[in-house]
Amino acid sequence: RRYLSIDLYDEFMEDLLEDDRARPTEVYQRISSKWLGQFRIPISTIYLNQRIEGTFEIKTPPILFGYTRSTTGTEAPEYTSMLIGSSLPDMRELTHISLFISLEPNVEIPTFDTHGLECIELEQTKAR
């Protein structure tokens, strides 16, 4: 694995109790979660920088069933564009997440001493 993958889920509880008289003594609930998207960052980036902070785009599916996009500002989101080769509208807009990732304690980046290693290159190449 060369990436740190962060999956974003929406978790909600569904009440399964049908009889309101039993509500004080019994609890029947189902916890469900829906996948909203994923963010991947190379582990080498975290390792070399030791700390990453910022706002990153989350890869989301084209349509999130059961969700509506809230309007921000005065403009309503447009869902009129069509996917090529598909009859479903592309309801996806860019979704972002703000993260702060750090390695603690700080990890020293190792240095490799190649001076004592044998070289199998031609003498002309070594002379350059």
PDB file of C-alpha atoms in Angstrom:
ATOM      1  CA  ARG A   1       0.000   0.000   0.000  1.00  0.00           C
ATOM      2  CA  ARG A   2       1.450   3.284  -1.076  1.00  0.00           C
ATOM      3  CA  TYR A   3      -1.474   5.482  -0.110  1.00  0.00           C
ATOM      4  CA  LEU A   4      -3.240   6.530   3.040  1.00  0.00           C
ATOM      5  CA  SER A   5      -6.930   6.126   2.172  1.00  0.00           C
ATOM      6  CA  ILE A   6      -9.573   8.003   4.113  1.00  0.00           C
ATOM      7  CA  ASP A   7     -13.152   6.906   3.426  1.00  0.00           C
ATOM      8  CA  LEU A   8     -15.984   9.210   4.441  1.00  0.00           C
ATOM      9  CA  TYR A   9     -19.253   7.651   5.659  1.00  0.00           C
ATOM     10  CA  ASP A  10     -22.580   9.014   6.847  1.00  0.00           C
ATOM     11  CA  GLU A  11     -23.840   6.959   9.790  1.00  0.00           C
ATOM     12  CA  PHE A  12     -27.443   7.095  10.936  1.00  0.00           C
ATOM     13  CA  MET A  13     -29.728   5.159  13.280  1.00  0.00           C
ATOM     14  CA  GLU A  14     -33.058   3.797  12.151  1.00  0.00           C
ATOM     15  CA  ASP A  15     -35.704   3.122  14.793  1.00  0.00           C
ATOM     16  CA  LEU A  16     -37.262  -0.326  14.241  1.00  0.00           C
ATOM     17  CA  LEU A  17     -39.661  -0.337  17.190  1.00  0.00           C
ATOM     18  CA  GLU A  18     -43.238  -0.382  15.892  1.00  0.00           C
ATOM     19  CA  ASP A  19     -45.129  -0.476  19.206  1.00  0.00           C
ATOM     20  CA  ASP A  20     -44.877   2.852  21.057  1.00  0.00           C
ATOM     21  CA  ARG A  21     -46.029   1.227  24.318  1.00  0.00           C
ATOM     22  CA  ALA A  22     -42.827  -0.831  24.522  1.00  0.00           C
ATOM     23  CA  ARG A  23     -40.588   2.195  23.856  1.00  0.00           C
ATOM     24  CA  PRO A  24     -39.681   2.876  27.540  1.00  0.00           C
ATOM     25  CA  THR A  25     -38.454  -0.697  28.083  1.00  0.00           C
ATOM     26  CA  GLU A  26     -37.158  -1.845  24.681  1.00  0.00           C
ATOM     27  CA  VAL A  27     -34.822  -0.427  22.100  1.00  0.00           C
ATOM     28  CA  TYR A  28     -34.639  -1.765  18.561  1.00  0.00           C
ATOM     29  CA  GLN A  29     -32.397   0.246  16.294  1.00  0.00           C
ATOM     30  CA  ARG A  30     -30.351  -0.422  13.198  1.00  0.00           C
ATOM     31  CA  ILE A  31     -27.188   1.537  12.530  1.00  0.00           C
ATOM     32  CA  SER A  32     -26.559   2.051   8.834  1.00  0.00           C
ATOM     33  CA  SER A  33     -23.786   3.819   7.027  1.00  0.00           C
ATOM     34  CA  LYS A  34     -23.524   5.140   3.490  1.00  0.00           C
ATOM     35  CA  TRP A  35     -20.244   5.687   1.683  1.00  0.00           C
ATOM     36  CA  LEU A  36     -19.891   9.326   0.632  1.00  0.00           C
ATOM     37  CA  GLY A  37     -16.421   9.403  -0.878  1.00  0.00           C
ATOM     38  CA  GLN A  38     -12.703   8.783  -0.538  1.00  0.00           C
ATOM     39  CA  PHE A  39      -9.516  10.805  -0.179  1.00  0.00           C
ATOM     40  CA  ARG A  40      -6.095   9.287  -0.896  1.00  0.00           C
ATOM     41  CA  ILE A  41      -2.707  10.787  -0.154  1.00  0.00           C
ATOM     42  CA  PRO A  42       0.660   9.135  -0.876  1.00  0.00           C
ATOM     43  CA  ILE A  43       2.399   7.913   2.262  1.00  0.00           C
ATOM     44  CA  SER A  44       5.694   9.201   0.843  1.00  0.00           C
ATOM     45  CA  THR A  45       4.259  12.744   0.883  1.00  0.00           C
ATOM     46  CA  ILE A  46       3.399  12.453   4.575  1.00  0.00           C
ATOM     47  CA  TYR A  47       6.782  10.880   5.308  1.00  0.00           C
ATOM     48  CA  LEU A  48       8.822  13.522   3.467  1.00  0.00           C
ATOM     49  CA  ASN A  49       6.863  16.546   4.714  1.00  0.00           C
ATOM     50  CA  GLN A  50       6.175  15.241   8.263  1.00  0.00           C
ATOM     51  CA  ARG A  51       3.081  17.464   8.317  1.00  0.00           C
ATOM     52  CA  ILE A  52       0.297  18.193   5.848  1.00  0.00           C
ATOM     53  CA  GLU A  53      -2.441  20.744   6.304  1.00  0.00           C
ATOM     54  CA  GLY A  54      -5.035  21.963   3.847  1.00  0.00           C
ATOM     55  CA  THR A  55      -8.303  21.454   2.052  1.00  0.00           C
ATOM     56  CA  PHE A  56      -8.432  18.509  -0.344  1.00  0.00           C
ATOM     57  CA  GLU A  57     -10.960  17.246  -2.877  1.00  0.00           C
ATOM     58  CA  ILE A  58     -12.845  14.048  -2.064  1.00  0.00           C
ATOM     59  CA  LYS A  59     -13.637  11.655  -4.885  1.00  0.00           C
ATOM     60  CA  THR A  60     -17.377  11.071  -4.716  1.00  0.00           C
ATOM     61  CA  PRO A  61     -19.714   8.872  -6.763  1.00  0.00           C
ATOM     62  CA  PRO A  62     -21.609  10.603  -9.597  1.00  0.00           C
ATOM     63  CA  ILE A  63     -24.931  10.340  -7.739  1.00  0.00           C
ATOM     64  CA  LEU A  64     -25.522   9.998  -3.996  1.00  0.00           C
ATOM     65  CA  PHE A  65     -28.945   8.407  -3.644  1.00  0.00           C
ATOM     66  CA  GLY A  66     -31.007   9.743  -0.759  1.00  0.00           C
ATOM     67  CA  TYR A  67     -29.133  13.057  -0.567  1.00  0.00           C
ATOM     68  CA  THR A  68     -29.834  16.489  -1.987  1.00  0.00           C
ATOM     69  CA  ARG A  69     -27.341  19.258  -2.514  1.00  0.00           C
ATOM     70  CA  SER A  70     -27.970  22.257  -0.271  1.00  0.00           C
ATOM     71  CA  THR A  71     -27.870  25.615  -1.986  1.00  0.00           C
ATOM     72  CA  THR A  72     -25.228  28.067  -0.848  1.00  0.00           C
ATOM     73  CA  GLY A  73     -25.579  31.748  -1.535  1.00  0.00           C
ATOM     74  CA  THR A  74     -28.143  32.928  -4.046  1.00  0.00           C
ATOM     75  CA  GLU A  75     -27.458  30.446  -6.841  1.00  0.00           C
ATOM     76  CA  ALA A  76     -29.095  27.051  -6.901  1.00  0.00           C
ATOM     77  CA  PRO A  77     -26.899  24.141  -8.000  1.00  0.00           C
ATOM     78  CA  GLU A  78     -27.372  23.064 -11.591  1.00  0.00           C
ATOM     79  CA  TYR A  79     -27.981  19.400 -12.318  1.00  0.00           C
ATOM     80  CA  THR A  80     -28.611  19.712 -16.036  1.00  0.00           C
ATOM     81  CA  SER A  81     -25.310  18.401 -17.447  1.00  0.00           C
ATOM     82  CA  MET A  82     -25.366  14.842 -18.731  1.00  0.00           C
ATOM     83  CA  LEU A  83     -22.685  12.174 -18.478  1.00  0.00           C
ATOM     84  CA  ILE A  84     -21.318  11.020 -21.817  1.00  0.00           C
ATOM     85  CA  GLY A  85     -22.868   7.676 -22.735  1.00  0.00           C
ATOM     86  CA  SER A  86     -25.297   7.741 -19.815  1.00  0.00           C
ATOM     87  CA  SER A  87     -28.877   8.812 -19.336  1.00  0.00           C
ATOM     88  CA  LEU A  88     -28.325   9.835 -15.696  1.00  0.00           C
ATOM     89  CA  PRO A  89     -27.567  13.462 -14.827  1.00  0.00           C
ATOM     90  CA  ASP A  90     -24.194  14.231 -13.263  1.00  0.00           C
ATOM     91  CA  MET A  91     -25.277  15.518  -9.835  1.00  0.00           C
ATOM     92  CA  ARG A  92     -21.748  15.617  -8.469  1.00  0.00           C
ATOM     93  CA  GLU A  93     -20.158  18.876  -7.443  1.00  0.00           C
ATOM     94  CA  LEU A  94     -16.751  19.137  -5.879  1.00  0.00           C
ATOM     95  CA  THR A  95     -16.656  18.030  -2.253  1.00  0.00           C
ATOM     96  CA  HIS A  96     -13.741  19.006  -0.032  1.00  0.00           C
ATOM     97  CA  ILE A  97     -12.362  18.068   3.366  1.00  0.00           C
ATOM     98  CA  SER A  98      -9.997  20.068   5.561  1.00  0.00           C
ATOM     99  CA  LEU A  99      -7.308  17.942   7.203  1.00  0.00           C
ATOM    100  CA  PHE A 100      -4.256  18.254   9.384  1.00  0.00           C
ATOM    101  CA  ILE A 101      -1.974  15.205   9.301  1.00  0.00           C
ATOM    102  CA  SER A 102       1.342  14.972  11.131  1.00  0.00           C
ATOM    103  CA  LEU A 103       3.858  12.369  12.194  1.00  0.00           C
ATOM    104  CA  GLU A 104       4.625  12.573  15.890  1.00  0.00           C
ATOM    105  CA  PRO A 105       7.280  12.097  17.026  1.00  0.00           C
ATOM    106  CA  ASN A 106       9.005  13.391  13.897  1.00  0.00           C
ATOM    107  CA  VAL A 107      10.623  10.668  11.842  1.00  0.00           C
ATOM    108  CA  GLU A 108      14.134  11.299  10.580  1.00  0.00           C
ATOM    109  CA  ILE A 109      14.576  10.803   6.867  1.00  0.00           C
ATOM    110  CA  PRO A 110      17.395   8.277   6.488  1.00  0.00           C
ATOM    111  CA  THR A 111      20.431   9.184   4.410  1.00  0.00           C
ATOM    112  CA  PHE A 112      21.987   6.505   2.285  1.00  0.00           C
ATOM    113  CA  ASP A 113      25.772   6.469   1.988  1.00  0.00           C
ATOM    114  CA  THR A 114      26.521   4.993  -1.425  1.00  0.00           C
ATOM    115  CA  HIS A 115      30.218   5.918  -1.372  1.00  0.00           C
ATOM    116  CA  GLY A 116      31.391   2.457  -0.339  1.00  0.00           C
ATOM    117  CA  LEU A 117      29.143   0.512  -2.733  1.00  0.00           C
ATOM    118  CA  GLU A 118      30.607  -1.187  -5.783  1.00  0.00           C
ATOM    119  CA  CYS A 119      29.746   0.299  -9.155  1.00  0.00           C
ATOM    120  CA  ILE A 120      29.237  -1.883 -12.210  1.00  0.00           C
ATOM    121  CA  GLU A 121      29.020   1.003 -14.683  1.00  0.00           C
ATOM    122  CA  LEU A 122      31.585   1.502 -17.415  1.00  0.00           C
ATOM    123  CA  GLU A 123      34.597   3.698 -16.697  1.00  0.00           C
ATOM    124  CA  GLN A 124      33.408   6.260 -19.288  1.00  0.00           C
ATOM    125  CA  THR A 125      30.095   6.641 -17.434  1.00  0.00           C
ATOM    126  CA  LYS A 126      31.808   7.013 -14.059  1.00  0.00           C
ATOM    127  CA  ALA A 127      34.117   9.697 -15.477  1.00  0.00           C
ATOM    128  CA  ARG A 128      31.207  11.984 -16.419  1.00  0.00           C
TER     129      ARG A 128
END
